[in-house]
PDB file of C-alpha atoms in Angstrom:
ATOM      1  CA  UNK U   1     -33.562 -12.088 -23.638  1.00 37.00           C
ATOM      2  CA  UNK U   2     -29.837 -12.784 -24.010  1.00 42.00           C
ATOM      3  CA  UNK U   3     -28.784 -16.028 -25.543  1.00 41.00           C
ATOM      4  CA  UNK U   4     -27.796 -18.763 -23.090  1.00 44.00           C
ATOM      5  CA  UNK U   5     -24.128 -19.674 -23.115  1.00 47.00           C
ATOM      6  CA  UNK U   6     -24.387 -23.357 -23.983  1.00 47.00           C
ATOM      7  CA  UNK U   7     -20.829 -24.102 -22.888  1.00 48.00           C
ATOM      8  CA  UNK U   8     -21.905 -23.346 -19.309  1.00 53.00           C
ATOM      9  CA  UNK U   9     -24.381 -26.216 -19.605  1.00 75.00           C
ATOM     10  CA  UNK U  10     -21.609 -28.736 -20.195  1.00 85.00           C
ATOM     11  CA  UNK U  11     -21.165 -30.819 -17.019  1.00 89.00           C
ATOM     12  CA  UNK U  12     -17.752 -30.980 -15.390  1.00 90.00           C
ATOM     13  CA  UNK U  13     -18.279 -34.652 -14.645  1.00 94.00           C
ATOM     14  CA  UNK U  14     -20.600 -37.502 -15.511  1.00 96.00           C
ATOM     15  CA  UNK U  15     -21.778 -40.154 -13.059  1.00 96.00           C
ATOM     16  CA  UNK U  16     -21.681 -43.765 -14.218  1.00 97.00           C
ATOM     17  CA  UNK U  17     -24.381 -45.869 -12.554  1.00 95.00           C
ATOM     18  CA  UNK U  18     -22.991 -49.239 -13.584  1.00 95.00           C
ATOM     19  CA  UNK U  19     -25.716 -51.836 -14.116  1.00 93.00           C
ATOM     20  CA  UNK U  20     -29.018 -50.254 -13.009  1.00 90.00           C
ATOM     21  CA  UNK U  21     -31.057 -52.464 -10.700  1.00 87.00           C
ATOM     22  CA  UNK U  22     -28.093 -54.718  -9.944  1.00 91.00           C
ATOM     23  CA  UNK U  23     -25.992 -52.363  -7.831  1.00 90.00           C
ATOM     24  CA  UNK U  24     -25.986 -54.817  -4.931  1.00 93.00           C
ATOM     25  CA  UNK U  25     -24.434 -57.451  -7.208  1.00 93.00           C
ATOM     26  CA  UNK U  26     -21.659 -55.264  -8.606  1.00 95.00           C
ATOM     27  CA  UNK U  27     -18.938 -56.947  -6.535  1.00 95.00           C
ATOM     28  CA  UNK U  28     -20.022 -60.415  -7.636  1.00 96.00           C
ATOM     29  CA  UNK U  29     -20.358 -59.371 -11.274  1.00 94.00           C
ATOM     30  CA  UNK U  30     -16.871 -57.865 -11.128  1.00 96.00           C
ATOM     31  CA  UNK U  31     -15.289 -61.272 -10.398  1.00 96.00           C
ATOM     32  CA  UNK U  32     -15.889 -62.837 -13.864  1.00 95.00           C
ATOM     33  CA  UNK U  33     -15.277 -59.463 -15.510  1.00 96.00           C
ATOM     34  CA  UNK U  34     -11.918 -59.107 -13.772  1.00 97.00           C
ATOM     35  CA  UNK U  35     -10.964 -62.713 -14.504  1.00 96.00           C
ATOM     36  CA  UNK U  36     -11.831 -62.256 -18.191  1.00 96.00           C
ATOM     37  CA  UNK U  37      -9.809 -59.028 -18.359  1.00 97.00           C
ATOM     38  CA  UNK U  38      -6.726 -60.550 -16.706  1.00 97.00           C
ATOM     39  CA  UNK U  39      -6.963 -63.580 -18.986  1.00 96.00           C
ATOM     40  CA  UNK U  40      -7.259 -61.269 -22.012  1.00 96.00           C
ATOM     41  CA  UNK U  41      -4.163 -59.329 -20.923  1.00 96.00           C
ATOM     42  CA  UNK U  42      -2.172 -62.526 -20.428  1.00 95.00           C
ATOM     43  CA  UNK U  43      -3.399 -64.215 -23.610  1.00 94.00           C
ATOM     44  CA  UNK U  44      -2.796 -61.262 -25.910  1.00 95.00           C
ATOM     45  CA  UNK U  45       0.468 -60.407 -24.148  1.00 94.00           C
ATOM     46  CA  UNK U  46       1.815 -63.935 -24.650  1.00 92.00           C
ATOM     47  CA  UNK U  47       0.653 -63.856 -28.268  1.00 93.00           C
ATOM     48  CA  UNK U  48       2.469 -60.576 -28.943  1.00 94.00           C
ATOM     49  CA  UNK U  49       5.597 -61.802 -27.127  1.00 91.00           C
ATOM     50  CA  UNK U  50       5.631 -65.040 -29.127  1.00 91.00           C
ATOM     51  CA  UNK U  51       5.104 -63.398 -32.521  1.00 91.00           C
ATOM     52  CA  UNK U  52       7.615 -60.659 -31.739  1.00 90.00           C
ATOM     53  CA  UNK U  53      10.339 -63.041 -30.579  1.00 88.00           C
ATOM     54  CA  UNK U  54       9.913 -65.769 -33.206  1.00 87.00           C
ATOM     55  CA  UNK U  55      11.330 -64.774 -36.587  1.00 87.00           C
ATOM     56  CA  UNK U  56       9.497 -67.639 -38.274  1.00 86.00           C
ATOM     57  CA  UNK U  57       6.225 -65.920 -37.317  1.00 89.00           C
ATOM     58  CA  UNK U  58       7.148 -62.606 -38.949  1.00 90.00           C
ATOM     59  CA  UNK U  59       4.720 -63.310 -41.775  1.00 92.00           C
ATOM     60  CA  UNK U  60       1.641 -61.311 -42.855  1.00 93.00           C
ATOM     61  CA  UNK U  61      -0.851 -63.702 -41.242  1.00 91.00           C
ATOM     62  CA  UNK U  62       0.796 -63.425 -37.825  1.00 93.00           C
ATOM     63  CA  UNK U  63       1.517 -59.715 -38.119  1.00 94.00           C
ATOM     64  CA  UNK U  64      -2.188 -59.132 -38.747  1.00 95.00           C
ATOM     65  CA  UNK U  65      -2.816 -61.254 -35.675  1.00 94.00           C
ATOM     66  CA  UNK U  66      -0.501 -58.930 -33.727  1.00 95.00           C
ATOM     67  CA  UNK U  67      -2.567 -55.947 -34.882  1.00 96.00           C
ATOM     68  CA  UNK U  68      -5.697 -57.764 -33.717  1.00 96.00           C
ATOM     69  CA  UNK U  69      -4.123 -58.420 -30.309  1.00 96.00           C
ATOM     70  CA  UNK U  70      -3.161 -54.741 -29.914  1.00 96.00           C
ATOM     71  CA  UNK U  71      -6.719 -53.693 -30.845  1.00 96.00           C
ATOM     72  CA  UNK U  72      -8.153 -56.192 -28.339  1.00 96.00           C
ATOM     73  CA  UNK U  73      -5.912 -54.906 -25.556  1.00 96.00           C
ATOM     74  CA  UNK U  74      -6.857 -51.305 -26.359  1.00 97.00           C
ATOM     75  CA  UNK U  75     -10.573 -52.139 -26.483  1.00 95.00           C
ATOM     76  CA  UNK U  76     -10.697 -53.895 -23.111  1.00 96.00           C
ATOM     77  CA  UNK U  77      -8.292 -51.515 -21.343  1.00 97.00           C
ATOM     78  CA  UNK U  78     -10.330 -48.518 -22.468  1.00 97.00           C
ATOM     79  CA  UNK U  79     -13.364 -49.760 -20.528  1.00 96.00           C
ATOM     80  CA  UNK U  80     -12.660 -52.481 -17.968  1.00 97.00           C
ATOM     81  CA  UNK U  81     -10.335 -50.723 -15.433  1.00 97.00           C
ATOM     82  CA  UNK U  82     -12.818 -47.872 -14.932  1.00 96.00           C
ATOM     83  CA  UNK U  83     -15.658 -50.396 -14.765  1.00 97.00           C
ATOM     84  CA  UNK U  84     -13.884 -52.367 -12.030  1.00 96.00           C
ATOM     85  CA  UNK U  85     -13.134 -49.169 -10.095  1.00 97.00           C
ATOM     86  CA  UNK U  86     -16.847 -48.389 -10.237  1.00 96.00           C
ATOM     87  CA  UNK U  87     -17.775 -51.888  -9.013  1.00 96.00           C
ATOM     88  CA  UNK U  88     -15.150 -52.106  -6.260  1.00 96.00           C
ATOM     89  CA  UNK U  89     -14.620 -48.552  -5.005  1.00 94.00           C
ATOM     90  CA  UNK U  90     -17.842 -46.804  -6.138  1.00 92.00           C
ATOM     91  CA  UNK U  91     -15.681 -44.510  -8.311  1.00 95.00           C
ATOM     92  CA  UNK U  92     -18.640 -43.388 -10.375  1.00 95.00           C
ATOM     93  CA  UNK U  93     -17.501 -39.939 -11.430  1.00 96.00           C
ATOM     94  CA  UNK U  94     -15.721 -39.434 -14.719  1.00 96.00           C
ATOM     95  CA  UNK U  95     -14.778 -36.037 -16.123  1.00 96.00           C
ATOM     96  CA  UNK U  96     -16.406 -34.783 -19.312  1.00 95.00           C
ATOM     97  CA  UNK U  97     -13.075 -34.948 -21.175  1.00 95.00           C
ATOM     98  CA  UNK U  98     -12.273 -38.438 -19.881  1.00 96.00           C
ATOM     99  CA  UNK U  99     -15.748 -39.616 -20.874  1.00 97.00           C
ATOM    100  CA  UNK U 100     -15.312 -38.327 -24.435  1.00 97.00           C
ATOM    101  CA  UNK U 101     -11.840 -39.882 -24.573  1.00 97.00           C
ATOM    102  CA  UNK U 102     -13.198 -43.259 -23.460  1.00 97.00           C
ATOM    103  CA  UNK U 103     -15.995 -43.002 -26.010  1.00 96.00           C
ATOM    104  CA  UNK U 104     -13.533 -42.130 -28.784  1.00 97.00           C
ATOM    105  CA  UNK U 105     -11.143 -45.026 -28.102  1.00 97.00           C
ATOM    106  CA  UNK U 106     -14.006 -47.480 -27.637  1.00 95.00           C
ATOM    107  CA  UNK U 107     -15.675 -46.764 -30.979  1.00 94.00           C
ATOM    108  CA  UNK U 108     -12.502 -46.087 -32.972  1.00 95.00           C
ATOM    109  CA  UNK U 109     -10.889 -49.335 -31.779  1.00 96.00           C
ATOM    110  CA  UNK U 110     -13.958 -51.297 -32.867  1.00 94.00           C
ATOM    111  CA  UNK U 111     -13.733 -49.773 -36.352  1.00 95.00           C
ATOM    112  CA  UNK U 112      -9.984 -50.418 -36.520  1.00 96.00           C
ATOM    113  CA  UNK U 113     -10.450 -54.040 -35.427  1.00 96.00           C
ATOM    114  CA  UNK U 114     -13.121 -54.535 -38.080  1.00 96.00           C
ATOM    115  CA  UNK U 115     -10.677 -53.400 -40.773  1.00 96.00           C
ATOM    116  CA  UNK U 116      -7.965 -55.692 -39.388  1.00 96.00           C
ATOM    117  CA  UNK U 117     -10.400 -58.618 -39.643  1.00 96.00           C
ATOM    118  CA  UNK U 118     -11.051 -57.626 -43.256  1.00 96.00           C
ATOM    119  CA  UNK U 119      -7.291 -57.548 -43.902  1.00 96.00           C
ATOM    120  CA  UNK U 120      -6.978 -61.032 -42.389  1.00 95.00           C
ATOM    121  CA  UNK U 121      -9.706 -62.286 -44.732  1.00 95.00           C
ATOM    122  CA  UNK U 122      -7.825 -60.753 -47.682  1.00 96.00           C
ATOM    123  CA  UNK U 123      -4.643 -62.452 -46.440  1.00 95.00           C
ATOM    124  CA  UNK U 124      -6.388 -65.847 -46.531  1.00 92.00           C
ATOM    125  CA  UNK U 125      -7.865 -65.035 -49.961  1.00 94.00           C
ATOM    126  CA  UNK U 126      -4.447 -64.310 -51.474  1.00 94.00           C
ATOM    127  CA  UNK U 127      -2.812 -67.286 -49.717  1.00 90.00           C
ATOM    128  CA  UNK U 128      -5.399 -69.765 -51.013  1.00 89.00           C
ATOM    129  CA  UNK U 129      -6.529 -68.284 -54.345  1.00 90.00           C
ATOM    130  CA  UNK U 130      -3.229 -66.723 -55.508  1.00 91.00           C
ATOM    131  CA  UNK U 131      -0.452 -68.441 -53.525  1.00 89.00           C
ATOM    132  CA  UNK U 132       2.263 -67.624 -56.064  1.00 91.00           C
ATOM    133  CA  UNK U 133       1.585 -63.898 -55.699  1.00 94.00           C
ATOM    134  CA  UNK U 134       1.388 -63.957 -51.896  1.00 93.00           C
ATOM    135  CA  UNK U 135       4.844 -62.508 -51.270  1.00 92.00           C
ATOM    136  CA  UNK U 136       4.451 -59.862 -53.957  1.00 94.00           C
ATOM    137  CA  UNK U 137       1.029 -58.660 -52.722  1.00 95.00           C
ATOM    138  CA  UNK U 138       1.450 -58.761 -48.943  1.00 94.00           C
ATOM    139  CA  UNK U 139       4.739 -56.917 -48.657  1.00 94.00           C
ATOM    140  CA  UNK U 140       5.970 -55.165 -45.483  1.00 92.00           C
ATOM    141  CA  UNK U 141       4.955 -51.885 -47.094  1.00 94.00           C
ATOM    142  CA  UNK U 142       1.418 -53.183 -47.679  1.00 94.00           C
ATOM    143  CA  UNK U 143       1.245 -54.338 -44.057  1.00 93.00           C
ATOM    144  CA  UNK U 144       2.296 -50.910 -42.775  1.00 94.00           C
ATOM    145  CA  UNK U 145      -0.218 -49.180 -45.044  1.00 95.00           C
ATOM    146  CA  UNK U 146      -2.990 -51.470 -43.783  1.00 95.00           C
ATOM    147  CA  UNK U 147      -2.279 -50.543 -40.174  1.00 95.00           C
ATOM    148  CA  UNK U 148      -2.133 -46.847 -41.085  1.00 96.00           C
ATOM    149  CA  UNK U 149      -5.441 -47.018 -42.987  1.00 96.00           C
ATOM    150  CA  UNK U 150      -7.097 -48.752 -40.015  1.00 96.00           C
ATOM    151  CA  UNK U 151      -5.970 -45.953 -37.695  1.00 96.00           C
ATOM    152  CA  UNK U 152      -6.858 -43.121 -40.082  1.00 96.00           C
ATOM    153  CA  UNK U 153     -10.284 -44.509 -40.954  1.00 95.00           C
ATOM    154  CA  UNK U 154     -11.287 -44.988 -37.334  1.00 95.00           C
ATOM    155  CA  UNK U 155      -9.961 -41.536 -36.398  1.00 96.00           C
ATOM    156  CA  UNK U 156     -11.793 -39.792 -39.245  1.00 95.00           C
ATOM    157  CA  UNK U 157     -15.069 -41.625 -38.637  1.00 94.00           C
ATOM    158  CA  UNK U 158     -15.244 -41.200 -34.829  1.00 95.00           C
ATOM    159  CA  UNK U 159     -13.697 -37.729 -34.362  1.00 95.00           C
ATOM    160  CA  UNK U 160     -16.907 -35.960 -35.516  1.00 95.00           C
ATOM    161  CA  UNK U 161     -18.754 -37.644 -32.628  1.00 95.00           C
ATOM    162  CA  UNK U 162     -16.674 -35.587 -30.183  1.00 95.00           C
ATOM    163  CA  UNK U 163     -17.699 -32.308 -31.848  1.00 95.00           C
ATOM    164  CA  UNK U 164     -21.316 -33.448 -32.109  1.00 95.00           C
ATOM    165  CA  UNK U 165     -21.340 -34.053 -28.344  1.00 95.00           C
ATOM    166  CA  UNK U 166     -19.478 -30.872 -27.414  1.00 93.00           C
ATOM    167  CA  UNK U 167     -22.067 -28.718 -29.162  1.00 92.00           C
ATOM    168  CA  UNK U 168     -24.902 -30.105 -26.985  1.00 93.00           C
ATOM    169  CA  UNK U 169     -26.252 -28.466 -23.799  1.00 93.00           C
ATOM    170  CA  UNK U 170     -26.872 -30.903 -20.942  1.00 91.00           C
ATOM    171  CA  UNK U 171     -28.908 -28.713 -18.547  1.00 88.00           C
ATOM    172  CA  UNK U 172     -27.546 -30.452 -15.456  1.00 82.00           C
ATOM    173  CA  UNK U 173     -28.196 -34.003 -16.678  1.00 85.00           C
ATOM    174  CA  UNK U 174     -25.035 -35.995 -16.006  1.00 92.00           C
ATOM    175  CA  UNK U 175     -26.077 -39.495 -14.885  1.00 94.00           C
ATOM    176  CA  UNK U 176     -25.149 -42.211 -17.408  1.00 95.00           C
ATOM    177  CA  UNK U 177     -27.055 -45.455 -16.869  1.00 91.00           C
ATOM    178  CA  UNK U 178     -24.159 -47.583 -18.074  1.00 93.00           C
ATOM    179  CA  UNK U 179     -20.768 -48.983 -17.085  1.00 96.00           C
ATOM    180  CA  UNK U 180     -18.894 -46.823 -19.613  1.00 96.00           C
ATOM    181  CA  UNK U 181     -19.306 -43.820 -21.914  1.00 96.00           C
ATOM    182  CA  UNK U 182     -20.598 -44.345 -25.430  1.00 92.00           C
ATOM    183  CA  UNK U 183     -21.813 -41.864 -27.998  1.00 93.00           C
ATOM    184  CA  UNK U 184     -25.593 -42.246 -27.959  1.00 89.00           C
ATOM    185  CA  UNK U 185     -25.688 -42.813 -24.202  1.00 90.00           C
ATOM    186  CA  UNK U 186     -24.040 -39.406 -23.670  1.00 94.00           C
ATOM    187  CA  UNK U 187     -26.134 -37.668 -26.351  1.00 94.00           C
ATOM    188  CA  UNK U 188     -29.400 -38.794 -24.767  1.00 91.00           C
ATOM    189  CA  UNK U 189     -28.600 -36.726 -21.676  1.00 94.00           C
ATOM    190  CA  UNK U 190     -28.698 -33.522 -23.709  1.00 94.00           C
ATOM    191  CA  UNK U 191     -31.607 -31.087 -23.529  1.00 92.00           C
ATOM    192  CA  UNK U 192     -31.547 -30.439 -27.289  1.00 92.00           C
ATOM    193  CA  UNK U 193     -32.275 -32.127 -30.586  1.00 93.00           C
ATOM    194  CA  UNK U 194     -29.882 -35.088 -30.987  1.00 94.00           C
ATOM    195  CA  UNK U 195     -31.164 -36.365 -34.334  1.00 93.00           C
ATOM    196  CA  UNK U 196     -27.804 -35.599 -35.979  1.00 94.00           C
ATOM    197  CA  UNK U 197     -26.016 -37.597 -33.282  1.00 93.00           C
ATOM    198  CA  UNK U 198     -28.392 -40.512 -33.688  1.00 88.00           C
ATOM    199  CA  UNK U 199     -28.092 -40.620 -37.466  1.00 91.00           C
ATOM    200  CA  UNK U 200     -24.337 -40.151 -37.513  1.00 92.00           C
ATOM    201  CA  UNK U 201     -23.727 -42.527 -34.598  1.00 85.00           C
ATOM    202  CA  UNK U 202     -25.868 -45.205 -36.226  1.00 81.00           C
ATOM    203  CA  UNK U 203     -25.272 -44.809 -39.947  1.00 84.00           C
ATOM    204  CA  UNK U 204     -21.561 -44.019 -40.282  1.00 84.00           C
ATOM    205  CA  UNK U 205     -19.945 -46.710 -38.071  1.00 81.00           C
ATOM    206  CA  UNK U 206     -22.664 -49.211 -39.028  1.00 81.00           C
ATOM    207  CA  UNK U 207     -22.076 -48.557 -42.731  1.00 89.00           C
ATOM    208  CA  UNK U 208     -18.316 -49.035 -42.319  1.00 90.00           C
ATOM    209  CA  UNK U 209     -18.798 -52.339 -40.494  1.00 90.00           C
ATOM    210  CA  UNK U 210     -21.365 -53.561 -43.034  1.00 91.00           C
ATOM    211  CA  UNK U 211     -18.952 -52.743 -45.879  1.00 95.00           C
ATOM    212  CA  UNK U 212     -16.222 -54.700 -44.081  1.00 96.00           C
ATOM    213  CA  UNK U 213     -18.589 -57.659 -43.589  1.00 95.00           C
ATOM    214  CA  UNK U 214     -19.649 -57.654 -47.242  1.00 96.00           C
ATOM    215  CA  UNK U 215     -16.017 -57.631 -48.408  1.00 96.00           C
ATOM    216  CA  UNK U 216     -15.173 -60.417 -45.936  1.00 97.00           C
ATOM    217  CA  UNK U 217     -18.101 -62.452 -47.294  1.00 95.00           C
ATOM    218  CA  UNK U 218     -16.929 -61.879 -50.879  1.00 96.00           C
ATOM    219  CA  UNK U 219     -13.426 -63.029 -49.918  1.00 95.00           C
ATOM    220  CA  UNK U 220     -14.800 -66.248 -48.429  1.00 94.00           C
ATOM    221  CA  UNK U 221     -16.943 -66.922 -51.497  1.00 93.00           C
ATOM    222  CA  UNK U 222     -13.760 -66.955 -53.586  1.00 94.00           C
ATOM    223  CA  UNK U 223     -11.922 -68.931 -50.896  1.00 91.00           C
ATOM    224  CA  UNK U 224     -14.621 -71.628 -50.779  1.00 88.00           C
ATOM    225  CA  UNK U 225     -14.605 -71.828 -54.571  1.00 89.00           C
ATOM    226  CA  UNK U 226     -10.846 -72.356 -54.550  1.00 87.00           C
ATOM    227  CA  UNK U 227     -11.073 -74.962 -51.755  1.00 84.00           C
ATOM    228  CA  UNK U 228     -13.585 -77.096 -53.645  1.00 82.00           C
ATOM    229  CA  UNK U 229     -11.312 -77.068 -56.691  1.00 82.00           C
ATOM    230  CA  UNK U 230      -8.374 -78.525 -54.745  1.00 76.00           C
ATOM    231  CA  UNK U 231      -7.805 -82.147 -55.834  1.00 76.00           C
ATOM    232  CA  UNK U 232      -6.583 -83.471 -52.487  1.00 75.00           C
ATOM    233  CA  UNK U 233      -8.848 -83.829 -49.447  1.00 77.00           C
ATOM    234  CA  UNK U 234      -5.822 -83.305 -47.208  1.00 74.00           C
ATOM    235  CA  UNK U 235      -4.985 -80.042 -48.962  1.00 68.00           C
ATOM    236  CA  UNK U 236      -8.607 -78.907 -48.644  1.00 74.00           C
ATOM    237  CA  UNK U 237      -8.655 -79.723 -44.940  1.00 76.00           C
ATOM    238  CA  UNK U 238      -5.363 -77.920 -44.312  1.00 72.00           C
ATOM    239  CA  UNK U 239      -6.486 -74.836 -46.236  1.00 72.00           C
ATOM    240  CA  UNK U 240      -9.873 -74.741 -44.513  1.00 76.00           C
ATOM    241  CA  UNK U 241      -8.216 -75.144 -41.111  1.00 76.00           C
ATOM    242  CA  UNK U 242      -6.236 -71.931 -41.688  1.00 75.00           C
ATOM    243  CA  UNK U 243      -9.559 -70.113 -42.177  1.00 85.00           C
ATOM    244  CA  UNK U 244     -11.334 -71.745 -39.222  1.00 85.00           C
ATOM    245  CA  UNK U 245      -9.665 -69.574 -36.594  1.00 85.00           C
ATOM    246  CA  UNK U 246     -10.504 -66.412 -38.506  1.00 90.00           C
ATOM    247  CA  UNK U 247     -14.161 -67.456 -38.871  1.00 91.00           C
ATOM    248  CA  UNK U 248     -14.391 -68.035 -35.106  1.00 89.00           C
ATOM    249  CA  UNK U 249     -12.889 -64.605 -34.412  1.00 91.00           C
ATOM    250  CA  UNK U 250     -15.350 -63.005 -36.842  1.00 93.00           C
ATOM    251  CA  UNK U 251     -18.203 -64.641 -34.949  1.00 91.00           C
ATOM    252  CA  UNK U 252     -16.928 -63.484 -31.550  1.00 88.00           C
ATOM    253  CA  UNK U 253     -16.482 -59.892 -32.753  1.00 91.00           C
ATOM    254  CA  UNK U 254     -19.498 -59.185 -34.951  1.00 91.00           C
ATOM    255  CA  UNK U 255     -22.235 -61.107 -33.096  1.00 86.00           C
ATOM    256  CA  UNK U 256     -21.909 -59.147 -29.795  1.00 81.00           C
ATOM    257  CA  UNK U 257     -21.814 -55.897 -31.783  1.00 79.00           C
ATOM    258  CA  UNK U 258     -24.973 -56.921 -33.660  1.00 78.00           C
ATOM    259  CA  UNK U 259     -26.717 -57.775 -30.379  1.00 75.00           C
ATOM    260  CA  UNK U 260     -25.626 -54.475 -28.859  1.00 70.00           C
ATOM    261  CA  UNK U 261     -26.796 -52.380 -31.821  1.00 69.00           C
ATOM    262  CA  UNK U 262     -30.134 -54.186 -32.117  1.00 71.00           C
ATOM    263  CA  UNK U 263     -30.954 -54.024 -28.409  1.00 67.00           C
ATOM    264  CA  UNK U 264     -29.725 -50.439 -28.097  1.00 62.00           C
ATOM    265  CA  UNK U 265     -31.766 -49.139 -31.032  1.00 62.00           C
ATOM    266  CA  UNK U 266     -34.823 -51.367 -31.041  1.00 66.00           C
ATOM    267  CA  UNK U 267     -34.964 -53.347 -27.789  1.00 59.00           C
ATOM    268  CA  UNK U 268     -37.073 -50.878 -25.857  1.00 62.00           C
ATOM    269  CA  UNK U 269     -38.901 -53.677 -23.982  1.00 71.00           C
ATOM    270  CA  UNK U 270     -35.657 -55.314 -22.873  1.00 77.00           C
ATOM    271  CA  UNK U 271     -34.692 -54.612 -19.230  1.00 82.00           C
ATOM    272  CA  UNK U 272     -31.870 -52.075 -19.052  1.00 82.00           C
ATOM    273  CA  UNK U 273     -29.591 -54.319 -16.998  1.00 84.00           C
ATOM    274  CA  UNK U 274     -29.817 -57.035 -19.682  1.00 84.00           C
ATOM    275  CA  UNK U 275     -28.925 -54.502 -22.375  1.00 82.00           C
ATOM    276  CA  UNK U 276     -25.899 -53.282 -20.425  1.00 88.00           C
ATOM    277  CA  UNK U 277     -24.670 -56.806 -19.710  1.00 87.00           C
ATOM    278  CA  UNK U 278     -24.903 -57.558 -23.444  1.00 82.00           C
ATOM    279  CA  UNK U 279     -23.099 -54.299 -24.242  1.00 85.00           C
ATOM    280  CA  UNK U 280     -20.174 -55.475 -22.131  1.00 88.00           C
ATOM    281  CA  UNK U 281     -19.802 -58.640 -24.195  1.00 82.00           C
ATOM    282  CA  UNK U 282     -17.911 -57.031 -27.049  1.00 80.00           C
ATOM    283  CA  UNK U 283     -15.344 -55.394 -24.759  1.00 91.00           C
ATOM    284  CA  UNK U 284     -14.704 -58.634 -22.844  1.00 91.00           C
ATOM    285  CA  UNK U 285     -15.297 -61.662 -25.057  1.00 89.00           C
ATOM    286  CA  UNK U 286     -13.268 -60.942 -28.233  1.00 91.00           C
ATOM    287  CA  UNK U 287     -10.095 -59.939 -26.304  1.00 94.00           C
ATOM    288  CA  UNK U 288     -10.495 -63.040 -24.115  1.00 94.00           C
ATOM    289  CA  UNK U 289     -11.312 -65.590 -26.808  1.00 93.00           C
ATOM    290  CA  UNK U 290      -9.227 -64.466 -29.799  1.00 92.00           C
ATOM    291  CA  UNK U 291      -5.808 -65.538 -28.434  1.00 92.00           C
ATOM    292  CA  UNK U 292      -7.314 -68.796 -27.170  1.00 90.00           C
ATOM    293  CA  UNK U 293      -8.777 -69.597 -30.593  1.00 89.00           C
ATOM    294  CA  UNK U 294      -5.534 -68.892 -32.442  1.00 87.00           C
ATOM    295  CA  UNK U 295      -3.441 -70.599 -29.777  1.00 80.00           C
ATOM    296  CA  UNK U 296      -5.517 -73.789 -29.884  1.00 75.00           C
ATOM    297  CA  UNK U 297      -6.310 -73.980 -33.601  1.00 74.00           C
ATOM    298  CA  UNK U 298      -2.999 -72.792 -35.089  1.00 78.00           C
ATOM    299  CA  UNK U 299      -0.360 -75.473 -34.617  1.00 77.00           C
ATOM    300  CA  UNK U 300       2.596 -73.191 -35.382  1.00 80.00           C
ATOM    301  CA  UNK U 301       1.546 -70.641 -32.757  1.00 84.00           C
ATOM    302  CA  UNK U 302       0.837 -73.390 -30.233  1.00 80.00           C
ATOM    303  CA  UNK U 303       4.331 -74.834 -30.654  1.00 80.00           C
ATOM    304  CA  UNK U 304       6.055 -71.428 -30.451  1.00 79.00           C
ATOM    305  CA  UNK U 305       4.060 -70.365 -27.374  1.00 81.00           C
ATOM    306  CA  UNK U 306       5.077 -73.558 -25.575  1.00 77.00           C
ATOM    307  CA  UNK U 307       8.717 -72.997 -26.565  1.00 77.00           C
ATOM    308  CA  UNK U 308       8.707 -69.373 -25.383  1.00 75.00           C
ATOM    309  CA  UNK U 309       6.943 -70.137 -22.084  1.00 74.00           C
ATOM    310  CA  UNK U 310       8.777 -73.321 -21.153  1.00 74.00           C
ATOM    311  CA  UNK U 311      12.301 -72.359 -22.238  1.00 64.00           C
ATOM    312  CA  UNK U 312      12.265 -68.538 -22.286  1.00 58.00           C
ATOM    313  CA  UNK U 313      15.877 -68.067 -21.192  1.00 54.00           C
ATOM    314  CA  UNK U 314      17.472 -70.382 -23.738  1.00 51.00           C
ATOM    315  CA  UNK U 315      15.084 -69.139 -26.419  1.00 53.00           C
ATOM    316  CA  UNK U 316      16.036 -65.464 -25.996  1.00 49.00           C
ATOM    317  CA  UNK U 317      19.743 -66.296 -25.668  1.00 48.00           C
ATOM    318  CA  UNK U 318      19.533 -68.083 -29.017  1.00 51.00           C
ATOM    319  CA  UNK U 319      17.687 -65.144 -30.560  1.00 53.00           C
TER     320      UNK U 319
END
């Protein structure tokens, strides 16, 4: 018997179901999703505009924040527009190539954002523990290299997922019970052994994120030690306040990912619609909440945002 050409078993398109069992509520669910997405676009856009236009904010802390805003915009824009088209216009079909592209940008952006959060923790560590060396360590060259490493690491870690998926035969299975394409969700449609996909998709990104979390925790151990050694309560409060925003952002980013991974891998008894709603948290909440947290908690950003928004014409003329 001749061997089957597996490439012929690759579907031309996939069909996204959305949230199974809640199809009749898609329009209503889309309202908070759309509002969160628009707010994320506005919040991160204003943040980038403010940091870009204010020379006093061209410092490592705020440049890392710009990288975080770009990652947030990429993360939400990769998923939400297609999701809203599905909810509003029943545009369920997505081509095989577009599905892999969405999967790639989704996972690679998460890895890149995790590294940016690690860089922000290192920034706070140097600023508090070694303030005299701050300018020498966090140079413009170091900032550029950090951004490049974030891009290269995410590209190298997620690119194999594309080849692991392309090698699989799908035997006509093309219905994805989700609002977007993600690696294991696509792999489970295949009519072949996907153990390599499961192990790679779980172990490699998870290991990278765990390493980032461990290094962030180590940074904060040293930071807390330095804070308790400060003689002045005012100085301790000011130093801790600079870390508070970053801690909130860490919580918003890593907790939804942890919920998603746990429910996806082990929550077999959880209703599918609950799992999918939780999976949407980490593409909606961090991009929405991060600019709000930094805008409210960071006095310098708050003042510059007000200046840029209230007096934009005179501000740019002066610049």
